[in-house]
Every structure is written in structure tokens, then in C-alpha cells.
mmCIF file of C-alpha atoms in Angstrom:
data_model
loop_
_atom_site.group_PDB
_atom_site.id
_atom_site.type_symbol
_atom_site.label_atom_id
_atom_site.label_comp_id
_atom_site.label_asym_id
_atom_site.label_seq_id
_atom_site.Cartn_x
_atom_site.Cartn_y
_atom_site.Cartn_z
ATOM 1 C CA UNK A 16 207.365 107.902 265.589
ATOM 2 C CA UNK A 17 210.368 107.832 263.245
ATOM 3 C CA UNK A 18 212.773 104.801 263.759
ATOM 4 C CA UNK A 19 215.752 103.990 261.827
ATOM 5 C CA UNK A 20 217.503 100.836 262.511
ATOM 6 C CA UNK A 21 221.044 99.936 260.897
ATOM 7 C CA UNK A 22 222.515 96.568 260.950
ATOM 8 C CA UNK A 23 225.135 94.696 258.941
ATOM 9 C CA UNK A 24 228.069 96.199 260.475
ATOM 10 C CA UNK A 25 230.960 94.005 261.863
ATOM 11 C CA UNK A 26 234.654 93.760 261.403
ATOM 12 C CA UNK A 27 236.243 92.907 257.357
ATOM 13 C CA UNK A 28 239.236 92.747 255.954
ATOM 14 C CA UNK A 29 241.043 95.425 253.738
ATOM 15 C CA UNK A 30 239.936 95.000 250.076
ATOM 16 C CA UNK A 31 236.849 92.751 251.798
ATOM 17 C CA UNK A 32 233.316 93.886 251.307
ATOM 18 C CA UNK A 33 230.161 94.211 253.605
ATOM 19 C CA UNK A 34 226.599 95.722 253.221
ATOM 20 C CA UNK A 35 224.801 97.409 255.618
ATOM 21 C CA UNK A 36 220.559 98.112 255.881
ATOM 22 C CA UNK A 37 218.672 100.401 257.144
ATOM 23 C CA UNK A 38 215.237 99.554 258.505
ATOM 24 C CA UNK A 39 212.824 101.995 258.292
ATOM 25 C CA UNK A 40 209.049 102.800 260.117
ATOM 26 C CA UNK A 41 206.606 105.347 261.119
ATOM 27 C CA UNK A 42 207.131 107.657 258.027
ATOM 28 C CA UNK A 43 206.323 107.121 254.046
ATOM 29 C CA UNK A 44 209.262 105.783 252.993
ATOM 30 C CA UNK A 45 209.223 105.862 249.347
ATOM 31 C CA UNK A 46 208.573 109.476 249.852
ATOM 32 C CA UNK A 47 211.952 110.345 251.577
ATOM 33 C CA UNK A 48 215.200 110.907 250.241
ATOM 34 C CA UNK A 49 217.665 108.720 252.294
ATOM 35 C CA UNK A 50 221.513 109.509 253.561
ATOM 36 C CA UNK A 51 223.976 107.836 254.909
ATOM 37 C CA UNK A 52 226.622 109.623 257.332
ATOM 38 C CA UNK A 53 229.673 108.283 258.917
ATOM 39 C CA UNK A 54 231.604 109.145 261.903
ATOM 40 C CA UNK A 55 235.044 108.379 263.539
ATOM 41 C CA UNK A 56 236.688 109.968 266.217
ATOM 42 C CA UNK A 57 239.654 111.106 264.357
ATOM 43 C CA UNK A 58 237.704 113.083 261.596
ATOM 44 C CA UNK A 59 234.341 113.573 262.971
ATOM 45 C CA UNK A 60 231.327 113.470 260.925
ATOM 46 C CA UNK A 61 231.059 112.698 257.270
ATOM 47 C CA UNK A 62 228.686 112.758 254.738
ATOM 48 C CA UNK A 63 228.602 109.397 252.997
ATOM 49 C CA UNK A 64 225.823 109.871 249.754
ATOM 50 C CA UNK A 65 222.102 110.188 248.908
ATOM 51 C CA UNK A 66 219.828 108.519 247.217
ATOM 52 C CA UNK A 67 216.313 110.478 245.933
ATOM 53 C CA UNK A 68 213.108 109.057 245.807
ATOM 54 C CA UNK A 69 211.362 106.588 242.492
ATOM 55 C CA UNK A 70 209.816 109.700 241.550
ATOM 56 C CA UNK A 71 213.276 111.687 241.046
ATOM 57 C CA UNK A 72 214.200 108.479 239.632
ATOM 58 C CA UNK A 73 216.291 107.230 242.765
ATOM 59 C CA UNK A 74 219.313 109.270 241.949
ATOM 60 C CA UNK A 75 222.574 108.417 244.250
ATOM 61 C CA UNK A 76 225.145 110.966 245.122
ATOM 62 C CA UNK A 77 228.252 110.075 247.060
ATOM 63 C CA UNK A 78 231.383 111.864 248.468
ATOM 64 C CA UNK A 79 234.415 111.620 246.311
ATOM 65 C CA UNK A 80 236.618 109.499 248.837
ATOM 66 C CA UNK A 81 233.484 106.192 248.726
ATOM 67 C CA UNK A 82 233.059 106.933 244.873
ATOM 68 C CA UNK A 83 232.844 104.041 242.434
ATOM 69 C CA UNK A 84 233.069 102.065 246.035
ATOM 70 C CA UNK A 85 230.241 101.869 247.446
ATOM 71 C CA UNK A 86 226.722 102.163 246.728
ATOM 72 C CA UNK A 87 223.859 103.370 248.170
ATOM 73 C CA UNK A 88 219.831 101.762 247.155
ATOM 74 C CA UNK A 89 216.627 101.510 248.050
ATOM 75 C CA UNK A 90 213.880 98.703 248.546
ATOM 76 C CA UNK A 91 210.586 101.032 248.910
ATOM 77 C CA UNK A 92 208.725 97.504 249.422
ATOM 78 C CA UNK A 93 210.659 96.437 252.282
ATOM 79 C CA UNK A 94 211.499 100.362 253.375
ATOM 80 C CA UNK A 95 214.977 99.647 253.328
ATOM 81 C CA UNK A 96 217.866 101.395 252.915
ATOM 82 C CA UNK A 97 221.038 99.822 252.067
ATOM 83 C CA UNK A 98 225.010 101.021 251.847
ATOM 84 C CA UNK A 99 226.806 98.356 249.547
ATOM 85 C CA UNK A 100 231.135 99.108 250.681
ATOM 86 C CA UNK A 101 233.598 97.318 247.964
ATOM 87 C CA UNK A 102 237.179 97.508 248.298
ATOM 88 C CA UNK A 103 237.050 98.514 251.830
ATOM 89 C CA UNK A 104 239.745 100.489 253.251
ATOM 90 C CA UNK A 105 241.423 100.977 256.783
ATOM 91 C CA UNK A 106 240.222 104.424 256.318
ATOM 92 C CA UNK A 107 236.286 103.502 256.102
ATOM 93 C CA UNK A 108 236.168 101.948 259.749
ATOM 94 C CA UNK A 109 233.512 104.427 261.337
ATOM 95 C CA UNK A 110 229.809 104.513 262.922
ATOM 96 C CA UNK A 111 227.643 104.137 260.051
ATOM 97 C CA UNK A 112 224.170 106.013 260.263
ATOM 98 C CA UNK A 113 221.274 106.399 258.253
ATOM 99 C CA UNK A 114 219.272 109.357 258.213
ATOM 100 C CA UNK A 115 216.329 110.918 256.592
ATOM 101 C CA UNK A 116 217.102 114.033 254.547
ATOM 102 C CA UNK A 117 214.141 116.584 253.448
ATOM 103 C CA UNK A 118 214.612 119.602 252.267
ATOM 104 C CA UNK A 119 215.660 121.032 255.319
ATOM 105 C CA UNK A 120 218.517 118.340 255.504
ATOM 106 C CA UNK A 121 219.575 115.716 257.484
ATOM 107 C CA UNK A 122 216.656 115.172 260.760
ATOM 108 C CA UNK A 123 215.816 111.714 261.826
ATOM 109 C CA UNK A 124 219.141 109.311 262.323
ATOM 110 C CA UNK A 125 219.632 106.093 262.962
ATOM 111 C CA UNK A 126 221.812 104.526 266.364
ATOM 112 C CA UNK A 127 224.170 103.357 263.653
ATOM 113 C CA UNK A 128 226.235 100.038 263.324
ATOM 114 C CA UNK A 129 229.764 100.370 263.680
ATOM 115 C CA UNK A 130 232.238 99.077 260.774
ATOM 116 C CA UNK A 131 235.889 98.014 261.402
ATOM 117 C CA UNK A 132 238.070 97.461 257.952
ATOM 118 C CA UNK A 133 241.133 95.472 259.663
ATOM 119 C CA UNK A 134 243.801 92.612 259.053
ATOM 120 C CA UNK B 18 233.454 121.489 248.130
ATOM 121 C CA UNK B 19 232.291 123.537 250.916
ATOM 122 C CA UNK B 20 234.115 123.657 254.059
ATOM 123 C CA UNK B 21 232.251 124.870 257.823
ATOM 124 C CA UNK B 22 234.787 126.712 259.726
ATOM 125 C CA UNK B 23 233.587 125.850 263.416
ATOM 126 C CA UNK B 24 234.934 127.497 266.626
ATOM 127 C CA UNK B 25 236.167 127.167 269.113
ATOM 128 C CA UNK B 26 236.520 122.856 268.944
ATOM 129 C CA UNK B 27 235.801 123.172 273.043
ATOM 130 C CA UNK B 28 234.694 125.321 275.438
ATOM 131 C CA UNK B 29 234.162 124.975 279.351
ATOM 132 C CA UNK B 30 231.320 127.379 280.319
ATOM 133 C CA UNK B 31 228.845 127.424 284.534
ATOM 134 C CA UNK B 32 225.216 126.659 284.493
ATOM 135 C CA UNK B 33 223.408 129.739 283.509
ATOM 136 C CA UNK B 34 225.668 131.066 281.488
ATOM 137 C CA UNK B 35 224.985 132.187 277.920
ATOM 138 C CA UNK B 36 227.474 130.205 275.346
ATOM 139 C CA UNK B 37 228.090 130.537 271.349
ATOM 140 C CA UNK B 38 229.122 128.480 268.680
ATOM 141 C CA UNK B 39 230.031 129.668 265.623
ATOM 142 C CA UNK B 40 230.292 128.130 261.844
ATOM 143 C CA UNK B 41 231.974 129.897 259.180
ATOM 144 C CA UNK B 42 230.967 128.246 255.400
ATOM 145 C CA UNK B 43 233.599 128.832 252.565
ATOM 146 C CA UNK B 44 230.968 129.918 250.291
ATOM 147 C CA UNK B 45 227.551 131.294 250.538
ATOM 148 C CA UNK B 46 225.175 128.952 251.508
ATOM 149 C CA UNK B 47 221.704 130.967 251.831
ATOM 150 C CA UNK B 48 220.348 129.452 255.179
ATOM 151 C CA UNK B 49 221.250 126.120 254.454
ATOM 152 C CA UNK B 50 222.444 125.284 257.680
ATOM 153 C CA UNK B 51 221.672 122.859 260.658
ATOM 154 C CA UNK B 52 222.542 121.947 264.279
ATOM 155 C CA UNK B 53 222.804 118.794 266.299
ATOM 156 C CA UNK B 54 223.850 118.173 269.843
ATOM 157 C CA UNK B 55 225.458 114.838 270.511
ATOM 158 C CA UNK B 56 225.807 112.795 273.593
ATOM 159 C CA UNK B 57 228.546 110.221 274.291
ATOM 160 C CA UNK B 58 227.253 107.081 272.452
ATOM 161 C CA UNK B 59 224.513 108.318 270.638
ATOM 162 C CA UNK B 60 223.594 109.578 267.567
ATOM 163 C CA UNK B 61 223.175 113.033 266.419
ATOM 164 C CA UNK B 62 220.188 115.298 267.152
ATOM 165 C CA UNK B 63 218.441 117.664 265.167
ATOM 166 C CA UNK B 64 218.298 121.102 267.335
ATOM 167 C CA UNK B 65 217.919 123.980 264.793
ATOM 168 C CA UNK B 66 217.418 123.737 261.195
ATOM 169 C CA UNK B 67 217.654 126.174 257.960
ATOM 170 C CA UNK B 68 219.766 128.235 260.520
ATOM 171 C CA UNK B 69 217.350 129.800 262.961
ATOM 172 C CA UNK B 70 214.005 127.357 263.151
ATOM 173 C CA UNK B 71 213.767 125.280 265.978
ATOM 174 C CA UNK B 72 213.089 121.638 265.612
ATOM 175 C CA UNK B 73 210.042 120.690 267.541
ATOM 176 C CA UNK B 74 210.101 119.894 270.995
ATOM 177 C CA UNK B 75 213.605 121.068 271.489
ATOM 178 C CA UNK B 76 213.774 123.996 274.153
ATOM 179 C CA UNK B 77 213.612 127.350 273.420
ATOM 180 C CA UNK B 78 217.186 128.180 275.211
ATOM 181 C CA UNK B 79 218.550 126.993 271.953
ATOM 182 C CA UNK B 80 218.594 129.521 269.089
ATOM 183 C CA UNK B 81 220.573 130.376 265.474
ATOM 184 C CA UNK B 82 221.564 132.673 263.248
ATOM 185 C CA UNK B 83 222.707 133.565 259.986
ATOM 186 C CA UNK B 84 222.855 133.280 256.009
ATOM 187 C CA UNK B 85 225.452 133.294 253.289
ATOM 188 C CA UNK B 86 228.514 132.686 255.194
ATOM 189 C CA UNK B 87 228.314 133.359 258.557
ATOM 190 C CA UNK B 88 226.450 131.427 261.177
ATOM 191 C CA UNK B 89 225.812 131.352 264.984
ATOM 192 C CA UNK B 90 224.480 128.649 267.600
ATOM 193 C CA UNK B 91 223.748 129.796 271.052
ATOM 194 C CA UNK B 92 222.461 128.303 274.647
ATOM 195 C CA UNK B 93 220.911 131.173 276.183
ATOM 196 C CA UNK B 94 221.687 129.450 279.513
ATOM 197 C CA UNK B 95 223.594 126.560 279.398
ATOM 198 C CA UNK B 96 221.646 123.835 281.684
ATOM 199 C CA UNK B 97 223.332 120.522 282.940
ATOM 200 C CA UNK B 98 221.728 118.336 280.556
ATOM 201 C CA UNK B 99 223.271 120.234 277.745
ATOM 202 C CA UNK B 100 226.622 119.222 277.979
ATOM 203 C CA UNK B 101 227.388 117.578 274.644
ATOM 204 C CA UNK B 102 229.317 118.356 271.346
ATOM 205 C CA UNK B 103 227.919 120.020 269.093
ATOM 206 C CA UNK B 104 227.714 120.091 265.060
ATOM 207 C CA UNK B 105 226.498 122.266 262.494
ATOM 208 C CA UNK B 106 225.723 120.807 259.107
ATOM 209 C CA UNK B 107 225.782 122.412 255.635
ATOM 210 C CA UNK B 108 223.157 120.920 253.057
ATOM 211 C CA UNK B 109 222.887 124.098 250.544
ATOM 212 C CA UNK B 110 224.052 121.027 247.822
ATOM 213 C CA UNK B 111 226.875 118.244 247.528
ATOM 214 C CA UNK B 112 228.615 117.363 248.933
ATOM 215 C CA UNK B 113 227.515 118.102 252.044
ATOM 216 C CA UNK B 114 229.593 118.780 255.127
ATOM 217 C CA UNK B 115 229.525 118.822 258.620
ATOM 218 C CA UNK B 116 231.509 121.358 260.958
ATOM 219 C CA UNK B 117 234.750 119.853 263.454
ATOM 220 C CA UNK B 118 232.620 120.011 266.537
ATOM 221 C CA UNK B 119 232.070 121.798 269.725
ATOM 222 C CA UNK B 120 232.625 119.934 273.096
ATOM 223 C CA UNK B 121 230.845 121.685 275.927
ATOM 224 C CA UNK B 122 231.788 121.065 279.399
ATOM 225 C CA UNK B 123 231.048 122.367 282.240
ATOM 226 C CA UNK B 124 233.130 124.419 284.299
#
């Protein structure tokens, strides 16, 4: 059975910093490209970035509003995922999930952790 | 970017009755299109995927639709348990993006 588990969320400042993981079993991780998707109840669901596999040389794509922000990586040792958020922004609070993404995009998510940027 | 048109945002619809959703893309997206159902406090679920193949184990009241632009999600008869919201997902490349949402209730 698939089973995601996020942790790492909690509430941060503006400008603060905070990195979430992703625990990951009962699939070959290093085989799986990896999302991250977050969701608020003002603008719904949003894709957060990717990152590929070792073979496709762990390539990370992001959405233009967390770019140069945050980063997404990998520990295919540990089969974790991890979301590194700099310069966090009232904007970022959300539900953070992690998901597994094949080719036939997004299937297998997380119960996410929930992130609150506030003073 | 690609933007999913979805409609209506919430509909109220009896048991047994046959209810669509609908997701418009801004571009042609082959069949690159998924949909999840979401309960109140839970994550996502994967229902249908590449627009009409249905995710294993989910029942076979839920169907899609579609390619290139113009996609459809239907309940062929809407059963308690599937009051939810629901989401369709574009992954044809990235960014990828999600539609607004459907809430289902029940009338």
C-alpha cells in the first residue's frame, strides 16, 4: 500500500523559513517522480513543483509565484521528499501535500501538513 | 500557462440522479486530464485519469470524457457517499493546473 506522510508544517513568520518532508513507503521510491500541491480555501488547489527521478537527473520544476523560493529535493536513501520555503509570504499559508506523479499525473497524495506564514 | 475552465463551482442534485461536471482547458491538452473527489478534511482522490480510465477500485458510476479542450466528469447516479467537491487536473506539461472545483450537495 502507498503511504505518504508530510510533516514539518507549523506556523512562521513573514520573511521566516520552514521545511517540510515527505515520508514515503510501499512503492520504489527512487523510481517516482515526486510533487508537491498546495491548497487554501480562498484559491483552491495549486500546483507547487516537481522533482524527476536520479535517472532524469532529479530535475525540479516549480510554479512561477514559489520560484527562486522554495525548493523541492529528494533523499532516495531515506525515501524522502522534502519542500525547502524561504522568504515565506502571507500568501503561502495552505495545506501542503505530497503526491506521486507518473505519467498519468498526480495519483497517490499525502494527508498533508498545514503551513501558516503569520505575524 | 494553461487555465481549466470548470462549471458550474456547485451544484445540488437527489440520489439517483445522473450529474456532470465539466472542464474547459485554454489550450489543447490531448487527454491529459484527471479527476479527484474530495471530502471535508481529506486529501484528494484519484477517480479518473488520462480523461476517461478509471482508477482501480473506484466504482463504475463514475466516468469521463474528452481530449484537446473539452472535458466531461459524470456520476451516472449520484449515491450518498458521493457528496464531495470535485477537481479536475491538467498535467499535459508545466505548469500544471487544477480546475476551481465542484461542490456537490444533495438536494
Amino acid at each position: 500500500e502507498v503511504l505518504l506522510v508530510e510533516s514539518g508544517g507549523g506556523l512562521v513568520k513573514p520573511g521566516g523559513s520552514l521545511r517540510l518532508s515527505c515520508a514515503a513507503s510501499g512503492f520504489t521510491f527512487s523510481n517516482a517522480w515526486m510533487s508537491w500541491v498546495r491548497q487554501t480555501p480562498g484559491k483552491g488547489l495549486e500546483w507547487v513543483g516537481r522533482i524527476k527521478t536520479k535517472t532524469d537527473s532529479e530535475t525540479a520544476d516549480y510554479t512561477a509565484p514559489v520560484k527562486g523560493r522554495f525548493i523541492i529535493s529528494r533523499d532516495d536513501s531515506k525515501n524522502t521528499l522534502n519542500l525547502q520555503m524561504n522568504s515565506l509570504k502571507n500568501e503561502d499559508t495552505a495545506v501542503y501535500y505530497c503526491i506521486t506523479d507518473p505519467a498519468s499525473g498526480l495519483d497517490y497524495w499525502g494527508q498533508g501538513t498545514l503551513v501558516t506564514v503569520s505575524s | 500557462d494553461i487555465r481549466m475552465t470548470q462549471s458550474p463551482s456547485s451544484l445540488s442534485a437527489s440520489i439517483g440522479d445522473r450529474v456532470t461536471i465539466t472542464c474547459q482547458a485554454s489550450q489543447d491538452i490531448n487527454d491529459s486530464v484527471n479527476w479527484y473527489q474530495q471530502k471535508p478534511r481529506k486529501a484528494p482522490k484519484l477517480l479518473i485519469y488520462a480523461a476517461s480510465h478509471l482508477e482501480p477500485g473506484v466504482p463504475s458510476r463514475f466516468s469521463g470524457t474528452g481530449s484537446g479542450t473539452d472535458f466531461t466528469f459524470t456520476i451516472s447516479s449520484l449515491q450518498p457517499e458521493d457528496i464531495a467537491t470535485y477537481y479536475c487536473l491538467h498535467y499535459d506539461y508545466f505548469p500544471y493546473s487544477f480546475g476551481q472545483g465542484t461542490k456537490l450537495e444533495i438536494k
